[in-house]
Structure formats: structure tokens, C-alpha cells
GROMACS .gro file of N, CA, C and O in nm:
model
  508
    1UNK      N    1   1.010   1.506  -0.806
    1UNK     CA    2   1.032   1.420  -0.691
    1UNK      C    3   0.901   1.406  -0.614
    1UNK      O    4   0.824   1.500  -0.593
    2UNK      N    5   0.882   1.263  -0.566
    2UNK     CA    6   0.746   1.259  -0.489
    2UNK      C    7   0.778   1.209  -0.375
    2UNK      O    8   0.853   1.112  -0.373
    3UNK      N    9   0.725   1.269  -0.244
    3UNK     CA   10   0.760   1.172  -0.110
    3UNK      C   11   0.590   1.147  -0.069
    3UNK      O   12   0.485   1.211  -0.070
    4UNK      N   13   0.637   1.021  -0.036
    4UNK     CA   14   0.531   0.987   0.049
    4UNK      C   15   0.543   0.970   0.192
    4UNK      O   16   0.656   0.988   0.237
    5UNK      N   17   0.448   0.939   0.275
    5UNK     CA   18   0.445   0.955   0.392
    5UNK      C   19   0.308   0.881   0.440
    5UNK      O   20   0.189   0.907   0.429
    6UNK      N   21   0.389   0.767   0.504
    6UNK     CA   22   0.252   0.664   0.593
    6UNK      C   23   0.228   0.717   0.726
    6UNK      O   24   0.302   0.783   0.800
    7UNK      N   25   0.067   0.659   0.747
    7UNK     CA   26   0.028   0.666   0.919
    7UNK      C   27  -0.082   0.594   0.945
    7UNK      O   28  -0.160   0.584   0.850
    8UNK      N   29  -0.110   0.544   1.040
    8UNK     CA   30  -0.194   0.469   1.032
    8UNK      C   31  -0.178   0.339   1.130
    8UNK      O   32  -0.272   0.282   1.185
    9UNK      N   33  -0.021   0.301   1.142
    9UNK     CA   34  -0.009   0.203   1.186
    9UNK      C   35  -0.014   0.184   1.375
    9UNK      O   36  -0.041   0.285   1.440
   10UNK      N   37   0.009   0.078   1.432
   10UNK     CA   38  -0.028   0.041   1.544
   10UNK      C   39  -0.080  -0.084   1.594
   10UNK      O   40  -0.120  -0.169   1.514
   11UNK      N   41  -0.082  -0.106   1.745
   11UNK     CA   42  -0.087  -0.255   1.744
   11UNK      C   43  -0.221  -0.283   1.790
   11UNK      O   44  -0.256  -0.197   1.871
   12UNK      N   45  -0.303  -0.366   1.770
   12UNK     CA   46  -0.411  -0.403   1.783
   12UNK      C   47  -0.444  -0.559   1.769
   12UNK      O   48  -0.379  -0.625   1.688
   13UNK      N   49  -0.567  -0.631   1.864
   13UNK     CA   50  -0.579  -0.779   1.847
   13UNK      C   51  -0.672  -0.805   1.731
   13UNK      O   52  -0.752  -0.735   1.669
   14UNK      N   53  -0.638  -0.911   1.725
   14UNK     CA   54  -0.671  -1.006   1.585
   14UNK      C   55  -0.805  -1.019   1.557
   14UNK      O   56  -0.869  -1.055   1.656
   15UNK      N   57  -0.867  -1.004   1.463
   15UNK     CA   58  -1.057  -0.935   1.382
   15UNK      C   59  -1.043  -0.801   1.412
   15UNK      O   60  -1.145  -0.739   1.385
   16UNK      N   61  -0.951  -0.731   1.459
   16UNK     CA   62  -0.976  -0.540   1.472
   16UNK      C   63  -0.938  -0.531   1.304
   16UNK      O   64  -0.899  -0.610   1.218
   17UNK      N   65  -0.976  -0.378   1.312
   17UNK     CA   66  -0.915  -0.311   1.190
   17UNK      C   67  -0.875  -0.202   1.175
   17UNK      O   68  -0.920  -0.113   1.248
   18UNK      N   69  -0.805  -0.181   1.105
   18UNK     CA   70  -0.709  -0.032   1.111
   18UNK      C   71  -0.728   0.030   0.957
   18UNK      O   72  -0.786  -0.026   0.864
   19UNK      N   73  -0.671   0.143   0.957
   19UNK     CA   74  -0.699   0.229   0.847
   19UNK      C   75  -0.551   0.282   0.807
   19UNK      O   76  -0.501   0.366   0.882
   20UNK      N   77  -0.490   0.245   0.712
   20UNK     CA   78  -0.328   0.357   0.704
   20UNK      C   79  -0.380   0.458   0.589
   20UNK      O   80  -0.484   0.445   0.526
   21UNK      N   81  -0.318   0.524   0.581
   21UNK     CA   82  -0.286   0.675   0.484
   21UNK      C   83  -0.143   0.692   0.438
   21UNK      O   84  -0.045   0.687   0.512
   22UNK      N   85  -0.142   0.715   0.302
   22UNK     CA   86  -0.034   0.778   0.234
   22UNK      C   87  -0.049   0.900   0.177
   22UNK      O   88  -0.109   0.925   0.072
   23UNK      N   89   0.002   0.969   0.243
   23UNK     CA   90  -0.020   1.129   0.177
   23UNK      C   91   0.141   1.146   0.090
   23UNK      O   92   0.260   1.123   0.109
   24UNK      N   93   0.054   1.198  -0.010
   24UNK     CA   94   0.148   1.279  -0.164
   24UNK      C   95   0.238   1.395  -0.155
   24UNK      O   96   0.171   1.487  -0.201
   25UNK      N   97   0.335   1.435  -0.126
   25UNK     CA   98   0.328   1.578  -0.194
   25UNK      C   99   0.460   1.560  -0.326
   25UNK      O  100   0.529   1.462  -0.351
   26UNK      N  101   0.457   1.663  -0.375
   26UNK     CA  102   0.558   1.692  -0.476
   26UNK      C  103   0.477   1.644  -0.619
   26UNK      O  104   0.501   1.696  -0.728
   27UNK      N  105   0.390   1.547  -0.601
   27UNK     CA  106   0.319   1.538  -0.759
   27UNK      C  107   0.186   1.494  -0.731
   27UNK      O  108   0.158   1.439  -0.624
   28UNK      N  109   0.076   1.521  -0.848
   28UNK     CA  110  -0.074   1.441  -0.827
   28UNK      C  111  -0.033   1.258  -0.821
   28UNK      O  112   0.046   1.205  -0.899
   29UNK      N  113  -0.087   1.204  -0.740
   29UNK     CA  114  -0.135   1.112  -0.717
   29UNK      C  115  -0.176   1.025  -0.859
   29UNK      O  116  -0.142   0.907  -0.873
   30UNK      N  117  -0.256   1.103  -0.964
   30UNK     CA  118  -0.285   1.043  -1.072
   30UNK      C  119  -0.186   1.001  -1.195
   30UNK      O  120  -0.192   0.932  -1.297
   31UNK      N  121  -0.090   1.083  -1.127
   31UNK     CA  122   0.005   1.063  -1.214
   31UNK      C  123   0.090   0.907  -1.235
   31UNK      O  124   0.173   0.865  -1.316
   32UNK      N  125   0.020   0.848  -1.114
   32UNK     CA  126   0.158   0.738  -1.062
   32UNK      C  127   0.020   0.581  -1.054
   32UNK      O  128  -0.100   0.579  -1.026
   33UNK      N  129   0.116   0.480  -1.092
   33UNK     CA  130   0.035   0.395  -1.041
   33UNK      C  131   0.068   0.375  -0.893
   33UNK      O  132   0.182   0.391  -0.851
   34UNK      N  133  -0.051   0.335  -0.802
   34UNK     CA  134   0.043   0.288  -0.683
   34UNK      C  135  -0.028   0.193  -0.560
   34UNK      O  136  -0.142   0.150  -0.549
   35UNK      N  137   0.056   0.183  -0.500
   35UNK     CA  138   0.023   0.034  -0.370
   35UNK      C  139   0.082   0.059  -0.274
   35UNK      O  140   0.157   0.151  -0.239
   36UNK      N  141   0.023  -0.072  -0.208
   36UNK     CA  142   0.077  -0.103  -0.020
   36UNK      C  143   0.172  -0.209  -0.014
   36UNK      O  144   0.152  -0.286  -0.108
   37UNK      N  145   0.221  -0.228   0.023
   37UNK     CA  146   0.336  -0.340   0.020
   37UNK      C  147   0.354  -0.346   0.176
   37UNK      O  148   0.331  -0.254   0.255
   38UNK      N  149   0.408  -0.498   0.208
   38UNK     CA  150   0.456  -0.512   0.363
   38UNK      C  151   0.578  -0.600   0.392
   38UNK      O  152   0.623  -0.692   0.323
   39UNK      N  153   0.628  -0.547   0.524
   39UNK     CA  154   0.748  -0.711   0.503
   39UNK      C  155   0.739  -0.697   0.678
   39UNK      O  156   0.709  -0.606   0.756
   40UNK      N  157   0.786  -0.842   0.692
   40UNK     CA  158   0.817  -0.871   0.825
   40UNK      C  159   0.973  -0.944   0.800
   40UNK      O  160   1.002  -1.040   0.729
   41UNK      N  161   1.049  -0.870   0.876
   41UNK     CA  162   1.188  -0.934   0.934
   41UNK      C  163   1.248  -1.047   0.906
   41UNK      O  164   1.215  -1.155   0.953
   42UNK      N  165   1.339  -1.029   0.827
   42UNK     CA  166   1.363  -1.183   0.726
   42UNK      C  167   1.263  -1.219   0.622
   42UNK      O  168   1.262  -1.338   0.592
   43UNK      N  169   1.200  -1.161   0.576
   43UNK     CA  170   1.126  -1.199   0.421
   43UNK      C  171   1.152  -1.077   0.378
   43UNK      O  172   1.200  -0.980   0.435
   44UNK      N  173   1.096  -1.101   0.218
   44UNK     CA  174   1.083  -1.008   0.136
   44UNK      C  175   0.971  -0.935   0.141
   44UNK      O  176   0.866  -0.964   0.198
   45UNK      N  177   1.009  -0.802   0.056
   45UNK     CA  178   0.863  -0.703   0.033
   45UNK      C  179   0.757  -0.773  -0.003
   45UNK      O  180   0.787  -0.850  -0.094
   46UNK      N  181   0.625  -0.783   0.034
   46UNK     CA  182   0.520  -0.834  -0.094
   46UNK      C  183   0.410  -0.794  -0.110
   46UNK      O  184   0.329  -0.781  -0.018
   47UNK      N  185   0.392  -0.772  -0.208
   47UNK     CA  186   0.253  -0.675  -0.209
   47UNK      C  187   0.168  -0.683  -0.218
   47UNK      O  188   0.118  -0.759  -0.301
   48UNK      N  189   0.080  -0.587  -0.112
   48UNK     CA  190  -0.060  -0.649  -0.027
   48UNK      C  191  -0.192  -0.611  -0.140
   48UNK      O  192  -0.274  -0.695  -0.178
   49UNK      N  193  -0.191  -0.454  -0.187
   49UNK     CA  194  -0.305  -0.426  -0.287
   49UNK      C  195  -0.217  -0.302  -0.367
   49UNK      O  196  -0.118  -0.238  -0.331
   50UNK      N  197  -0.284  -0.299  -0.468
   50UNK     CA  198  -0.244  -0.219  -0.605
   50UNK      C  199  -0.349  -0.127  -0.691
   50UNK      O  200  -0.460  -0.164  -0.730
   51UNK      N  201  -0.310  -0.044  -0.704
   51UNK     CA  202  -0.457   0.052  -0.824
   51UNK      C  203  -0.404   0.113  -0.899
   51UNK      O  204  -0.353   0.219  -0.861
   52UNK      N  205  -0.389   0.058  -1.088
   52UNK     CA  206  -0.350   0.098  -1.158
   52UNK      C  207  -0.422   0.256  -1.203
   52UNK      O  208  -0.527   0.296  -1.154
   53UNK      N  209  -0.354   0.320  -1.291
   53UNK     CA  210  -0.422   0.504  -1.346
   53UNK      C  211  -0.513   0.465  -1.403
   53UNK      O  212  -0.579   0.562  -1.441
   54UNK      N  213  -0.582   0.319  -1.451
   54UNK     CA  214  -0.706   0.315  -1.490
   54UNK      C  215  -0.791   0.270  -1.386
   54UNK      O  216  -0.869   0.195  -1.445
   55UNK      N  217  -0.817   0.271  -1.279
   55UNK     CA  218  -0.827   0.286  -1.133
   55UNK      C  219  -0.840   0.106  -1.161
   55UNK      O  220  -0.955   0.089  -1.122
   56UNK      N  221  -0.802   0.003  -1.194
   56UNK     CA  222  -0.837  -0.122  -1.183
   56UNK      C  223  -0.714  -0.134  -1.075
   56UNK      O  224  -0.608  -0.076  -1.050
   57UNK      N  225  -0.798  -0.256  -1.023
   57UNK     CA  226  -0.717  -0.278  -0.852
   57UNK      C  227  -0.679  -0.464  -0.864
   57UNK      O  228  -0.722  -0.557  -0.934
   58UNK      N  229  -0.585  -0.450  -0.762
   58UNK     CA  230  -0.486  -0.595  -0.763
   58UNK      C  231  -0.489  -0.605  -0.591
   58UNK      O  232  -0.464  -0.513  -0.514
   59UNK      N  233  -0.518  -0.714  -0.564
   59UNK     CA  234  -0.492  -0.791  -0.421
   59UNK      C  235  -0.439  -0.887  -0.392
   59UNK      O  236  -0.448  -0.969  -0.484
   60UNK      N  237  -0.374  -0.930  -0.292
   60UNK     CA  238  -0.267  -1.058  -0.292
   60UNK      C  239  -0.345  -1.131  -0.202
   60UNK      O  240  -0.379  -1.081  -0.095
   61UNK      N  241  -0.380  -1.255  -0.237
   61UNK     CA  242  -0.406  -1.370  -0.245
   61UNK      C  243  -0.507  -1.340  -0.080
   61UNK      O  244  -0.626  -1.342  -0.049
   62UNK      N  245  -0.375  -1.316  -0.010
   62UNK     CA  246  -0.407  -1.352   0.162
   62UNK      C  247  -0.437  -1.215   0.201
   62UNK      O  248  -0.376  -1.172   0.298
   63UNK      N  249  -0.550  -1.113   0.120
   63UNK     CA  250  -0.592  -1.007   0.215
   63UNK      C  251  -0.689  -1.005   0.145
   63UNK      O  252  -0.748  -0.902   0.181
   64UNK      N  253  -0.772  -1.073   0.031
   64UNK     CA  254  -0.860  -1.088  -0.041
   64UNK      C  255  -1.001  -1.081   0.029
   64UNK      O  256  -1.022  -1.162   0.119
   65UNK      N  257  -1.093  -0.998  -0.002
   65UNK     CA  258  -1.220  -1.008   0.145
   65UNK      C  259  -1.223  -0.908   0.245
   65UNK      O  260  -1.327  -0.863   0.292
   66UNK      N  261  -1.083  -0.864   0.284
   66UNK     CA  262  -1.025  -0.796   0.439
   66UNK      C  263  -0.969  -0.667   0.399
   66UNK      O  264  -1.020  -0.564   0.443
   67UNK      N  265  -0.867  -0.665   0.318
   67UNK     CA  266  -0.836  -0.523   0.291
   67UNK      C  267  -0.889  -0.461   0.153
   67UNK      O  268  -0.920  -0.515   0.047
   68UNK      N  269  -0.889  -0.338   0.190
   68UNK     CA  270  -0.968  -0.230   0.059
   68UNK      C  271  -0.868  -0.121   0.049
   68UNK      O  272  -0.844  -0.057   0.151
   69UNK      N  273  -0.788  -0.084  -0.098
   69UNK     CA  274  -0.737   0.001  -0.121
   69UNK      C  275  -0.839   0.124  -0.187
   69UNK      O  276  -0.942   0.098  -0.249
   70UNK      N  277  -0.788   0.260  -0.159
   70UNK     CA  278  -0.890   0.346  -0.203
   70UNK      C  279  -0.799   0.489  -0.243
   70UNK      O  280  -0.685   0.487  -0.196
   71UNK      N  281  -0.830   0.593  -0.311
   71UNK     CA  282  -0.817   0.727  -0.309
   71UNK      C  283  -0.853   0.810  -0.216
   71UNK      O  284  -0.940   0.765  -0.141
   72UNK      N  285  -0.811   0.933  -0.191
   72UNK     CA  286  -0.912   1.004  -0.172
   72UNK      C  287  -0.935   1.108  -0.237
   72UNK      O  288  -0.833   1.161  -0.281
   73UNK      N  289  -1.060   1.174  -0.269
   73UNK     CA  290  -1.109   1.260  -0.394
   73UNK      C  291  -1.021   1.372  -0.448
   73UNK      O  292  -1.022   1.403  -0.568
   74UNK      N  293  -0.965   1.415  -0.381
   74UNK     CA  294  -0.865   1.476  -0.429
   74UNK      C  295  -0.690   1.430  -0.478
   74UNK      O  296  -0.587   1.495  -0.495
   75UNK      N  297  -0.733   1.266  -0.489
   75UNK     CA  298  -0.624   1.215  -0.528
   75UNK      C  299  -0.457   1.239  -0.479
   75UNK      O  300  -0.365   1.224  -0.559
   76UNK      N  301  -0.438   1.276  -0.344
   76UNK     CA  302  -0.346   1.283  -0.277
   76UNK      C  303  -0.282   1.261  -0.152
   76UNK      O  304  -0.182   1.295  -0.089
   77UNK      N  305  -0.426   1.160  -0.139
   77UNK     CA  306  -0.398   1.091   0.013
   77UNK      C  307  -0.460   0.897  -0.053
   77UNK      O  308  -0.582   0.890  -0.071
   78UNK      N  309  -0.392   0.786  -0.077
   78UNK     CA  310  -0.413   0.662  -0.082
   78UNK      C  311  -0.422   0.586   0.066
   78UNK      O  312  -0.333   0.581   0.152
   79UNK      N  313  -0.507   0.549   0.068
   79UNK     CA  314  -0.569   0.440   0.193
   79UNK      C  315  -0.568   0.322   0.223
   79UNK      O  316  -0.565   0.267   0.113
   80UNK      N  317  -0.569   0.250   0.292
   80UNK     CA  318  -0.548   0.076   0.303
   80UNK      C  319  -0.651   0.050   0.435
   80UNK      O  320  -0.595   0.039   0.544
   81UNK      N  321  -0.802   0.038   0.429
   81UNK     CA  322  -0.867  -0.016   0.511
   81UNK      C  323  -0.827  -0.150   0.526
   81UNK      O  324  -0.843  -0.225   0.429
   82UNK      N  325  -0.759  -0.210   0.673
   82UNK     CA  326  -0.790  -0.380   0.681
   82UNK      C  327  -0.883  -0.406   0.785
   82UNK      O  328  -0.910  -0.346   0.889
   83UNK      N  329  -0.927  -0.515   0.730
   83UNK     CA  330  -1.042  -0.519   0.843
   83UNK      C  331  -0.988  -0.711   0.880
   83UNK      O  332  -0.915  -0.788   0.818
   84UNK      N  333  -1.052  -0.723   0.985
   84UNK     CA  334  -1.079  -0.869   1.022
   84UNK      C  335  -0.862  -0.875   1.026
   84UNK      O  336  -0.776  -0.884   0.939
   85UNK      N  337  -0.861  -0.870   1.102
   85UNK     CA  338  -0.657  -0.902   1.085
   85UNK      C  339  -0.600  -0.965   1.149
   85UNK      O  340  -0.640  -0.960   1.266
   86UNK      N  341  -0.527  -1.022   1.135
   86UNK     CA  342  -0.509  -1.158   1.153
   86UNK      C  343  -0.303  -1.084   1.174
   86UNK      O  344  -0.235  -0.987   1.144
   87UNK      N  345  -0.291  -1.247   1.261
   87UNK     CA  346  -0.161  -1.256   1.327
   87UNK      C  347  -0.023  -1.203   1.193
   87UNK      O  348   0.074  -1.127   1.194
   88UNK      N  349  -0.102  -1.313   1.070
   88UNK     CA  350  -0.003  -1.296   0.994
   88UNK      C  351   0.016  -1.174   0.925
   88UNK      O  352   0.082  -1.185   0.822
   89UNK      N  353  -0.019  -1.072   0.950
   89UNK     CA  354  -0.052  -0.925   0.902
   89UNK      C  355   0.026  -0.859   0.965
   89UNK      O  356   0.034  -0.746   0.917
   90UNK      N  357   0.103  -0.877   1.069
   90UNK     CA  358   0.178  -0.804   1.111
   90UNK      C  359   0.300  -0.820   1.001
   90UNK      O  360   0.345  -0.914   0.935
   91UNK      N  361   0.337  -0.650   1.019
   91UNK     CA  362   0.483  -0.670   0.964
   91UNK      C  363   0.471  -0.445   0.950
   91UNK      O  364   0.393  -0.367   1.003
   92UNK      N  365   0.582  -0.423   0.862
   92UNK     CA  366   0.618  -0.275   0.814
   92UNK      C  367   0.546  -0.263   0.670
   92UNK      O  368   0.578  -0.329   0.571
   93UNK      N  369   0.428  -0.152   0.679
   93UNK     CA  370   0.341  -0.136   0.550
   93UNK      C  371   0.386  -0.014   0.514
   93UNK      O  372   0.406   0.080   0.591
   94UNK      N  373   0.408  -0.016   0.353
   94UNK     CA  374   0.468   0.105   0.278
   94UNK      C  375   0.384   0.091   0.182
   94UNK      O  376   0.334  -0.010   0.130
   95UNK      N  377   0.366   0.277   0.148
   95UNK     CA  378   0.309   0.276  -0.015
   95UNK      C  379   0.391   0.276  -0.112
   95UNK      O  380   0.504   0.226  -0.112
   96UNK      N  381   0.344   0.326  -0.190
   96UNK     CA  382   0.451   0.306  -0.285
   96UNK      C  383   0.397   0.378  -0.449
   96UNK      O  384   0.278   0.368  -0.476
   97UNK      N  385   0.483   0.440  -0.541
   97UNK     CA  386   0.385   0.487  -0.680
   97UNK      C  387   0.551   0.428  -0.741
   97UNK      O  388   0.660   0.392  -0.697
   98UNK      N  389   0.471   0.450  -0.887
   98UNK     CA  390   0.527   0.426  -1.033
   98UNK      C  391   0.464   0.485  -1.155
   98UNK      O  392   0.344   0.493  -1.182
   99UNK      N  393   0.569   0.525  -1.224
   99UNK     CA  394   0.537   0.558  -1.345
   99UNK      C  395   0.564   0.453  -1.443
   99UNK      O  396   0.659   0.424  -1.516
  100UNK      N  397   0.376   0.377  -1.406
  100UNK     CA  398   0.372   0.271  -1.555
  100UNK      C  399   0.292   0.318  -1.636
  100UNK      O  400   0.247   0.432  -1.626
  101UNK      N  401   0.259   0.227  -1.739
  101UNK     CA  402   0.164   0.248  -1.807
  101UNK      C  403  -0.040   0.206  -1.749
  101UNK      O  404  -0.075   0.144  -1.649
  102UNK      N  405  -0.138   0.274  -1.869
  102UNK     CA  406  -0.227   0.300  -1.799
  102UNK      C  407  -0.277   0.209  -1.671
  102UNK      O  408  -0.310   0.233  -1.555
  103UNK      N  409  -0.264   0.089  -1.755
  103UNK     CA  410  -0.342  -0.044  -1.690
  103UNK      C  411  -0.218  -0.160  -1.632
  103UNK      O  412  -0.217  -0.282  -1.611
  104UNK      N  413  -0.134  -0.065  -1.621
  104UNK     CA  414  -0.004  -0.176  -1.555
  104UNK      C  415  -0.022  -0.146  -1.403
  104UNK      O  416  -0.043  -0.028  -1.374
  105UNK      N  417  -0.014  -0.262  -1.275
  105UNK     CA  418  -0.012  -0.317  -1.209
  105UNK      C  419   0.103  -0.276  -1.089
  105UNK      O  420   0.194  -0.359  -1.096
  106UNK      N  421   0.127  -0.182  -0.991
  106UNK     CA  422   0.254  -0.178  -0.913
  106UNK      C  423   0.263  -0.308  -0.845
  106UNK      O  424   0.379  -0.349  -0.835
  107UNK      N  425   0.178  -0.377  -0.800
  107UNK     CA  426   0.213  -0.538  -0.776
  107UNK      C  427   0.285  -0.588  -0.879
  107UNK      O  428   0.361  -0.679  -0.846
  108UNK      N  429   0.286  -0.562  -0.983
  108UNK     CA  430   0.346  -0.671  -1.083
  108UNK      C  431   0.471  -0.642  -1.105
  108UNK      O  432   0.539  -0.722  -1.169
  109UNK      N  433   0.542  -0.490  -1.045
  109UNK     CA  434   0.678  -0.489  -1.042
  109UNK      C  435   0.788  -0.490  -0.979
  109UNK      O  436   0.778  -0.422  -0.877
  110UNK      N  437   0.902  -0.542  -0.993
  110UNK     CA  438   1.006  -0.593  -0.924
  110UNK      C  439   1.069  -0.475  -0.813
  110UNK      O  440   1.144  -0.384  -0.849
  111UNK      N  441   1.032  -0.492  -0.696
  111UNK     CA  442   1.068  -0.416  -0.564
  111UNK      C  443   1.211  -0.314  -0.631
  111UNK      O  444   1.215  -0.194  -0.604
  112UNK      N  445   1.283  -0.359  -0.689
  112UNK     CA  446   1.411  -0.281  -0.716
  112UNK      C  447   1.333  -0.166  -0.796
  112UNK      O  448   1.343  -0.049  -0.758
  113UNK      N  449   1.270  -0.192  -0.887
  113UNK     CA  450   1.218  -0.074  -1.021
  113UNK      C  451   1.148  -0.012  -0.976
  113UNK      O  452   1.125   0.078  -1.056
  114UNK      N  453   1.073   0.004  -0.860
  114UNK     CA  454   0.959   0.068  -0.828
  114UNK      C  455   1.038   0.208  -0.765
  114UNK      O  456   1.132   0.203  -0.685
  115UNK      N  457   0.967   0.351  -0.829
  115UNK     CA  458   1.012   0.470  -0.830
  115UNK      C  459   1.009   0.545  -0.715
  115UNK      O  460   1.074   0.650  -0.713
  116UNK      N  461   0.945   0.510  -0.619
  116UNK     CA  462   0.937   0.572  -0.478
  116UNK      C  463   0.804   0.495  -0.389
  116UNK      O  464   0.692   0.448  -0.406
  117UNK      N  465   0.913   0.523  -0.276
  117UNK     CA  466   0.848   0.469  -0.175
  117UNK      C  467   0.835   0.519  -0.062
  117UNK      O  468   0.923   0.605  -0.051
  118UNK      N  469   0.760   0.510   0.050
  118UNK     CA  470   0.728   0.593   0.177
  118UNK      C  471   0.844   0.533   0.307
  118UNK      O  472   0.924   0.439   0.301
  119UNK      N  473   0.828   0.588   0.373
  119UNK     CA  474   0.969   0.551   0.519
  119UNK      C  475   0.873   0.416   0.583
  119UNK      O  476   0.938   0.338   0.653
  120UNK      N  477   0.727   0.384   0.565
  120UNK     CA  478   0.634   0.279   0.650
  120UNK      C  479   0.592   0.317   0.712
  120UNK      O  480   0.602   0.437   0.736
  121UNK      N  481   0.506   0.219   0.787
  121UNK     CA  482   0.459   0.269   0.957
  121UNK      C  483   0.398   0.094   0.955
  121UNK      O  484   0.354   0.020   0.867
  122UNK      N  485   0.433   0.079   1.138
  122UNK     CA  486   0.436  -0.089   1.151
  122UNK      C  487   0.294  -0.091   1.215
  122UNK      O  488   0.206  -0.018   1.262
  123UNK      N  489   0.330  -0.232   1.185
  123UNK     CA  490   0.155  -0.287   1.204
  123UNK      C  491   0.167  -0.420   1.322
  123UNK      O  492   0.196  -0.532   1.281
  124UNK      N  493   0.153  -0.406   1.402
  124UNK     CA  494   0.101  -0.516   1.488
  124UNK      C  495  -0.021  -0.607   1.551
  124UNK      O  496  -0.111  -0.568   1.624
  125UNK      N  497   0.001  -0.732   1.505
  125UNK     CA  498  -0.127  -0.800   1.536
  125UNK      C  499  -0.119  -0.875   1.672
  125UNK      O  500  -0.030  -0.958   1.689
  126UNK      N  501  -0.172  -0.859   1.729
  126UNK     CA  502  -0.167  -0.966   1.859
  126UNK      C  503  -0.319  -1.052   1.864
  126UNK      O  504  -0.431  -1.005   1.842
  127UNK      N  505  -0.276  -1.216   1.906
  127UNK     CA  506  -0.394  -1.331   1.912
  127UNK      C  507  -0.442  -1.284   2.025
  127UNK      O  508  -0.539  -1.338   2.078
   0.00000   0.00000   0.00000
């Protein structure tokens, strides 16, 4: 069993940047592929950045430039620098792991299949 656990979040105006953290326990970090995902109130989950076990990384469209997913060296704390943030960025950011294969993608899988996920922590943007 793996829980995760976000922090990071908070409200701040629009070009600031924030930093979240997902800390691991119950398994290595390497074991799992994994990501950030967000939703705001009436939409769906969608996912913001991704880093498969072959450390290759996935970004969605509209954080391309601004946010940076990362490790940290001991592979049990995952990071989400955003920088430059914008209104539409607000919403509830969760990590998230899976057990895929090497070079498979946690962006690329369907919110139901994905093996664990963190409780969030919200993000507010103000203009």
C-alpha cells in the first residue's frame, strides 16, 4: 500500500509561483510511474505533468514553459514547481503513482485505473 500526501498549496496572484510536494511512504517512489493532476469544481481530473520509471516526462498542453515536474534524490518526495500562474490554474492538485510499464505515461491513463492517489491540496490564483 502507498499513501501519498500533498503540500504546497495556497493562494497567491497571477505570474507568482508555488512549489507542491508529494511525499511517499509505504513504497520507493521508483517503483511507480507518477503525476500531478488537477480539477476545479464541475470538470474533470486532468493531468497537468507526468514522469514515467524511465524518467521521460509528459506535460499538458496549458502548463508547457511554466510548470516543472521533478524527484527528489532520494526518490520519495515528487515536486510540481509552477511558475508564471495564471487564473486558470486554480483548482485541487493531486499526485498520483501507477504501476505501468517502463516508458508508459500516468497522463495517458484513465482517472478510474490509476492505483493511488493523494487527499490534494488547493491552489488559488487571484488576477
Amino acid at each position: 500500500q502507498v499513501q501519498l500526501m500533498e503540500s504546497g498549496g495556497g493562494s497567491v496572484q497571477a505570474g507568482m509561483s508555488l512549489r507542491l510536494s508529494c511525499a511517499a511512504s509505504g513504497h520507493r517512489y521508483s517503483t511507480f510511474s507518477l503525476g500531478w493532476f488537477r480539477q476545479v469544481p464541475g470538470k474533470e481530473r486532468e493531468g497537468v505533468a507526468g514522469i514515467a520509471k524511465d524518467g521521460s516526462i509528459a506535460y499538458a498542453e496549458s502548463v508547457k514553459g511554466r510548470f516543472t515536474i521533478s524527484q527528489s534524490s532520494d526518490e520519495n518526495t515528487l515536486y510540481l514547481e509552477m511558475t508564471n500562474l495564471q487564473s486558470e490554474d486554480t483548482g485541487t492538485y493531486y499526485c498520483a503513482a501507477d504501476l505501468l510499464s517502463r516508458t508508459e505515461n500516468i497522463l495517458n491513463t484513465p482517472e478510474a485505473r490509476v492505483d493511488y492517489w493523494g487527499k490534494g491540496t488547493h491552489v488559488t490564483i487571484s488576477s
